[in-house]
Amino acid sequence: MDQIAYVNGSFVPLADAKVSVLDRGFLFADGIYEVSAVLEGKLVDNASHLARLERSVGEIALALPESLDRIREIQKELIARNRVENGLVYLQVTRGAAAGRDFAFPKDVKPTLILFTSIKDIVNAPTAKSGIAVITVPDIRWARRDIKSVALLAQVLAKQAAAEAGAGEAWMIEDGKVTEGGSSSAFILTKDDVLVTRQNSSAILPGCTRKAVVALAEERQLRVEERAFSVEEALAAKEAFITSASSFVQAVVTIDGKTVADGRPGPMANRLREIYIDFARKTSE
């Protein structure tokens, strides 16, 4: 079956999905994106993702061309048209295509909105049992990482370095502390059984899965500290893991080739993964 995408009001075969070469997302990375997971044909924690989308476009004075309710309808229609049981829905909105290339915002130009889907069995991913390796790289990104911008070159370089090293993720380091992963939030479990993840600020993206996992942990009276931590602290921890829409909760078993604890996914990461998947199933739409 040919995959269907959505482009500016129309559902079209993915092979025919095109935008102008003058689109500002292409020329300037002047746009915002979101990714929502699909579990058993339904969207996971999608309200959180759409709220973050609304915040991000607001931060760059970019008007959404459709309401959030209409975007939700488009997401669901794409899932149905592409018969996605488990996977992801990608959304990107840009400032549109002007008559020429100029840095200032164009006037009277309608934003570009595209969506497409992909298949991925997140629940049964082999790495859920084996864990992943992480490498560290310098964080060379801009200062507004809280905005989910399509300007992802620094993350591309980080993820490429991870791929070349045979690792599943790269943790970005600034001032001796872990900011976050190339496409994930970073957590550790200390020797005192405290879950630690960096506090939200302009230094990191406010992860939707991170937010849900913190809330689910606190509901179960687990201690959570939102603060920065170092690689040394992570290597001395009981466990390390990442969270994201595309991995849910994923254990980290090595960092820069050094083993975390016994080198296997720990009970806390495994349990939080189970809790999150249960939450996802019960609240998906």
Coordinates of C-alpha atoms in Angstrom, one line a residue, residues 16-279:
D16 CA 3.9 13.2 -4.6
A17 CA 4.2 15.1 -1.3
K18 CA 6.2 18.3 -2.2
V19 CA 6.8 21.8 -0.9
S20 CA 8.3 24.8 -2.7
V21 CA 12.1 25.3 -2.9
L22 CA 11.4 28.7 -1.4
D23 CA 9.8 27.3 1.7
R24 CA 11.4 28.9 4.7
G25 CA 11.7 25.6 6.5
F26 CA 14.0 24.5 3.7
L27 CA 15.9 27.8 3.4
F28 CA 16.1 28.9 7.0
A29 CA 14.9 26.1 9.2
D30 CA 12.2 28.5 10.1
G31 CA 9.7 26.0 11.5
I32 CA 8.6 23.7 14.3
Y33 CA 8.0 20.0 14.4
E34 CA 6.3 17.4 16.6
V35 CA 6.3 13.6 16.8
S36 CA 3.6 11.6 18.5
A37 CA 3.7 7.9 19.1
V38 CA 1.0 5.5 17.9
L39 CA 0.2 2.5 20.0
E40 CA -2.4 -0.1 18.8
G41 CA -3.8 2.5 16.3
K42 CA -4.2 5.3 18.8
L43 CA -2.2 8.5 19.6
V44 CA -0.1 8.4 22.8
D45 CA -0.1 11.5 25.1
N46 CA -1.0 13.6 22.1
A47 CA -2.5 16.5 24.0
S48 CA 0.9 17.1 25.6
H49 CA 2.6 17.1 22.1
L50 CA 0.0 19.5 20.7
A51 CA 0.4 21.8 23.7
R52 CA 4.1 21.9 23.1
L53 CA 3.6 22.5 19.4
E54 CA 1.4 25.5 20.3
R55 CA 4.0 26.8 22.7
S56 CA 6.9 26.4 20.2
V57 CA 5.1 28.2 17.4
G58 CA 4.1 31.0 19.8
E59 CA 7.8 31.5 20.8
I60 CA 8.7 32.2 17.1
A61 CA 5.5 34.2 16.3
L62 CA 4.4 31.5 13.8
A63 CA 0.6 31.1 13.3
L64 CA -0.7 27.6 12.9
P65 CA -2.6 27.2 9.6
E66 CA -5.1 24.9 11.3
S67 CA -6.6 24.6 14.7
L68 CA -5.3 22.0 17.2
D69 CA -8.6 20.1 16.8
R70 CA -8.2 20.0 13.1
I71 CA -4.6 18.9 13.4
R72 CA -5.7 16.0 15.7
E73 CA -8.3 15.0 13.0
I74 CA -5.6 15.0 10.4
Q75 CA -3.3 12.8 12.6
K76 CA -6.1 10.3 13.1
E77 CA -7.0 10.2 9.4
L78 CA -3.4 9.6 8.5
I79 CA -3.2 6.7 11.0
A80 CA -6.3 5.2 9.4
R81 CA -5.3 5.8 5.8
N82 CA -1.9 4.3 6.4
R83 CA -3.2 1.5 8.6
V84 CA -0.6 2.3 11.3
E85 CA -1.0 0.0 14.3
N86 CA 2.3 0.9 16.0
G87 CA 4.5 3.8 14.9
L88 CA 4.8 7.6 14.8
V89 CA 3.1 10.6 13.3
Y90 CA 5.4 13.4 12.3
L91 CA 4.2 17.0 11.9
Q92 CA 6.1 20.0 10.6
V93 CA 4.9 23.6 10.3
T94 CA 7.0 26.3 8.6
R95 CA 6.5 30.0 7.9
G96 CA 5.7 29.1 4.3
A97 CA 7.0 30.0 0.9
A98 CA 7.6 33.6 0.0
A99 CA 8.3 35.1 -3.4
G100 CA 12.1 35.2 -2.7
R101 CA 14.7 34.6 -0.1
D102 CA 14.7 37.2 2.7
F103 CA 15.6 36.8 6.4
A104 CA 12.7 39.0 7.7
F105 CA 9.3 37.4 8.1
P106 CA 7.3 37.6 4.8
K107 CA 3.9 39.2 4.8
D108 CA 0.6 37.6 3.7
V109 CA 2.2 34.1 3.3
K110 CA 0.3 31.1 4.5
P111 CA 2.3 28.7 6.7
T112 CA 3.2 25.2 5.4
L113 CA 1.8 22.2 7.2
I114 CA 2.9 18.6 6.5
L115 CA 2.3 15.3 8.3
F116 CA 3.3 11.8 7.6
T117 CA 3.5 8.5 9.4
S118 CA 6.0 5.7 10.0
I119 CA 5.8 2.2 11.3
K120 CA 7.7 1.3 14.5
D121 CA 7.0 -1.3 17.1
I122 CA 8.2 0.6 20.2
V123 CA 6.8 -1.8 22.8
N124 CA 8.6 -4.8 21.4
A125 CA 11.9 -3.1 20.4
P126 CA 14.9 -5.6 21.0
T127 CA 16.8 -2.8 22.9
A128 CA 14.1 -2.8 25.6
K129 CA 15.7 -6.1 26.8
S130 CA 19.3 -5.4 25.9
G131 CA 19.6 -1.7 26.7
I132 CA 21.5 0.8 24.6
A133 CA 25.0 2.3 24.5
V134 CA 25.4 6.0 24.8
I135 CA 28.3 8.2 23.8
T136 CA 28.9 11.8 24.9
V137 CA 29.4 14.8 22.6
P138 CA 29.8 18.6 23.2
D139 CA 26.4 20.4 23.1
I140 CA 26.9 22.9 20.3
R141 CA 23.2 23.9 19.9
W142 CA 21.7 27.3 20.0
A143 CA 20.4 28.8 23.3
R144 CA 16.7 28.2 22.8
R145 CA 16.5 24.4 23.0
D146 CA 13.1 24.6 24.6
I147 CA 11.7 25.4 21.2
K148 CA 11.2 22.3 19.1
S149 CA 12.8 23.8 16.0
V150 CA 13.5 22.0 12.8
A151 CA 17.1 23.3 13.0
L152 CA 18.5 19.9 13.9
L153 CA 22.0 19.9 12.4
A154 CA 23.7 19.7 15.8
Q155 CA 21.5 16.7 16.7
V156 CA 22.2 15.1 13.3
L157 CA 25.9 15.3 14.0
A158 CA 25.5 13.9 17.5
K159 CA 23.3 11.0 16.3
Q160 CA 25.7 10.3 13.4
A161 CA 28.6 10.1 15.9
A162 CA 26.5 7.7 17.9
A163 CA 25.8 5.6 14.9
E164 CA 29.4 5.4 13.9
A165 CA 30.3 4.3 17.4
G166 CA 27.6 1.6 17.4
A167 CA 25.6 3.5 20.1
G168 CA 21.9 4.0 20.3
E169 CA 22.1 7.6 21.5
A170 CA 24.4 10.6 22.1
W171 CA 24.2 12.6 25.4
M172 CA 25.2 16.2 24.9
I173 CA 27.5 17.8 27.4
E174 CA 27.7 21.5 28.5
D175 CA 29.7 22.9 31.3
G176 CA 30.5 19.3 32.5
K177 CA 26.8 18.3 32.8
V178 CA 24.5 16.3 30.6
T179 CA 21.8 18.4 28.9
E180 CA 19.9 15.7 27.1
G181 CA 20.1 13.1 24.3
G182 CA 20.1 13.9 20.6
S183 CA 16.4 13.0 20.5
S184 CA 15.6 12.1 24.1
S185 CA 15.6 13.1 27.8
A186 CA 18.2 11.7 30.2
F187 CA 17.6 10.1 33.6
I188 CA 19.7 8.4 36.2
L189 CA 18.8 6.5 39.4
T190 CA 21.2 7.3 42.2
K191 CA 22.5 5.0 44.9
D192 CA 19.9 6.5 47.2
D193 CA 17.1 5.6 44.8
V194 CA 16.5 9.1 43.6
L195 CA 15.4 9.6 40.0
V196 CA 17.4 12.6 38.6
T197 CA 16.6 14.4 35.3
R198 CA 17.6 17.9 34.3
Q199 CA 15.2 20.7 35.2
N200 CA 13.3 22.3 32.3
S201 CA 14.8 25.5 31.0
S202 CA 16.0 27.0 27.7
A203 CA 18.9 24.5 28.0
I204 CA 16.7 21.5 27.1
L205 CA 13.5 20.5 25.3
P206 CA 10.6 20.0 27.7
G207 CA 10.1 16.3 26.8
C208 CA 6.5 15.1 26.8
T209 CA 7.5 11.5 27.7
R210 CA 9.8 12.9 30.4
K211 CA 7.0 14.9 31.8
A212 CA 4.7 11.9 31.9
V213 CA 7.3 9.6 33.4
V214 CA 8.1 12.1 36.2
A215 CA 4.4 12.4 37.0
L216 CA 3.9 8.6 37.0
A217 CA 7.0 8.2 39.3
E218 CA 5.8 10.8 41.7
E219 CA 2.3 9.3 41.8
R220 CA 4.0 6.1 43.1
Q221 CA 5.9 8.1 45.8
L222 CA 9.3 7.7 44.0
R223 CA 11.7 10.5 44.8
V224 CA 12.5 12.7 41.8
E225 CA 15.1 15.5 41.6
E226 CA 15.1 17.9 38.7
R227 CA 18.7 19.0 38.4
A228 CA 21.8 18.6 36.2
F229 CA 24.1 15.6 36.6
S230 CA 27.5 14.7 35.3
V231 CA 28.7 11.7 33.3
E232 CA 30.7 10.6 36.4
E233 CA 27.5 10.7 38.4
A234 CA 25.7 8.7 35.8
L235 CA 28.5 6.0 35.7
A236 CA 28.3 5.8 39.5
A237 CA 24.5 5.4 39.4
K238 CA 22.4 2.3 39.9
E239 CA 20.7 2.9 36.5
A240 CA 20.5 5.2 33.6
F241 CA 17.8 5.6 31.0
I242 CA 16.3 7.8 28.4
T243 CA 12.7 8.8 27.5
S244 CA 11.2 9.9 24.2
A245 CA 8.1 9.4 22.1
S246 CA 10.0 7.0 19.9
S247 CA 11.4 4.8 22.6
F248 CA 9.2 5.4 25.7
V249 CA 11.6 4.4 28.5
Q250 CA 14.9 2.9 27.3
A251 CA 17.7 1.6 29.6
V252 CA 21.2 2.9 29.0
V253 CA 23.8 0.2 29.8
T254 CA 27.1 1.8 28.8
I255 CA 28.3 5.4 28.5
D256 CA 31.4 6.1 26.4
G257 CA 32.2 2.3 26.6
K258 CA 32.0 2.3 30.4
T259 CA 29.5 0.0 32.0
V260 CA 26.6 1.4 34.0
A261 CA 26.0 -0.9 37.1
D262 CA 26.0 -4.5 35.8
G263 CA 25.6 -3.6 32.2
R264 CA 22.0 -4.7 31.9
P265 CA 18.6 -2.8 32.1
G266 CA 17.8 -2.3 35.7
P267 CA 14.6 -2.9 37.6
M268 CA 13.6 0.7 37.8
A269 CA 13.9 1.4 34.1
N270 CA 12.0 -1.8 33.3
R271 CA 9.3 -1.0 35.8
L272 CA 8.9 2.6 34.6
R273 CA 8.7 1.3 31.0
E274 CA 5.9 -1.0 32.1
I275 CA 4.1 1.8 33.9
Y276 CA 4.4 4.2 30.9
I277 CA 3.2 1.6 28.4
D278 CA 0.2 0.9 30.7
F279 CA -0.4 4.7 30.9

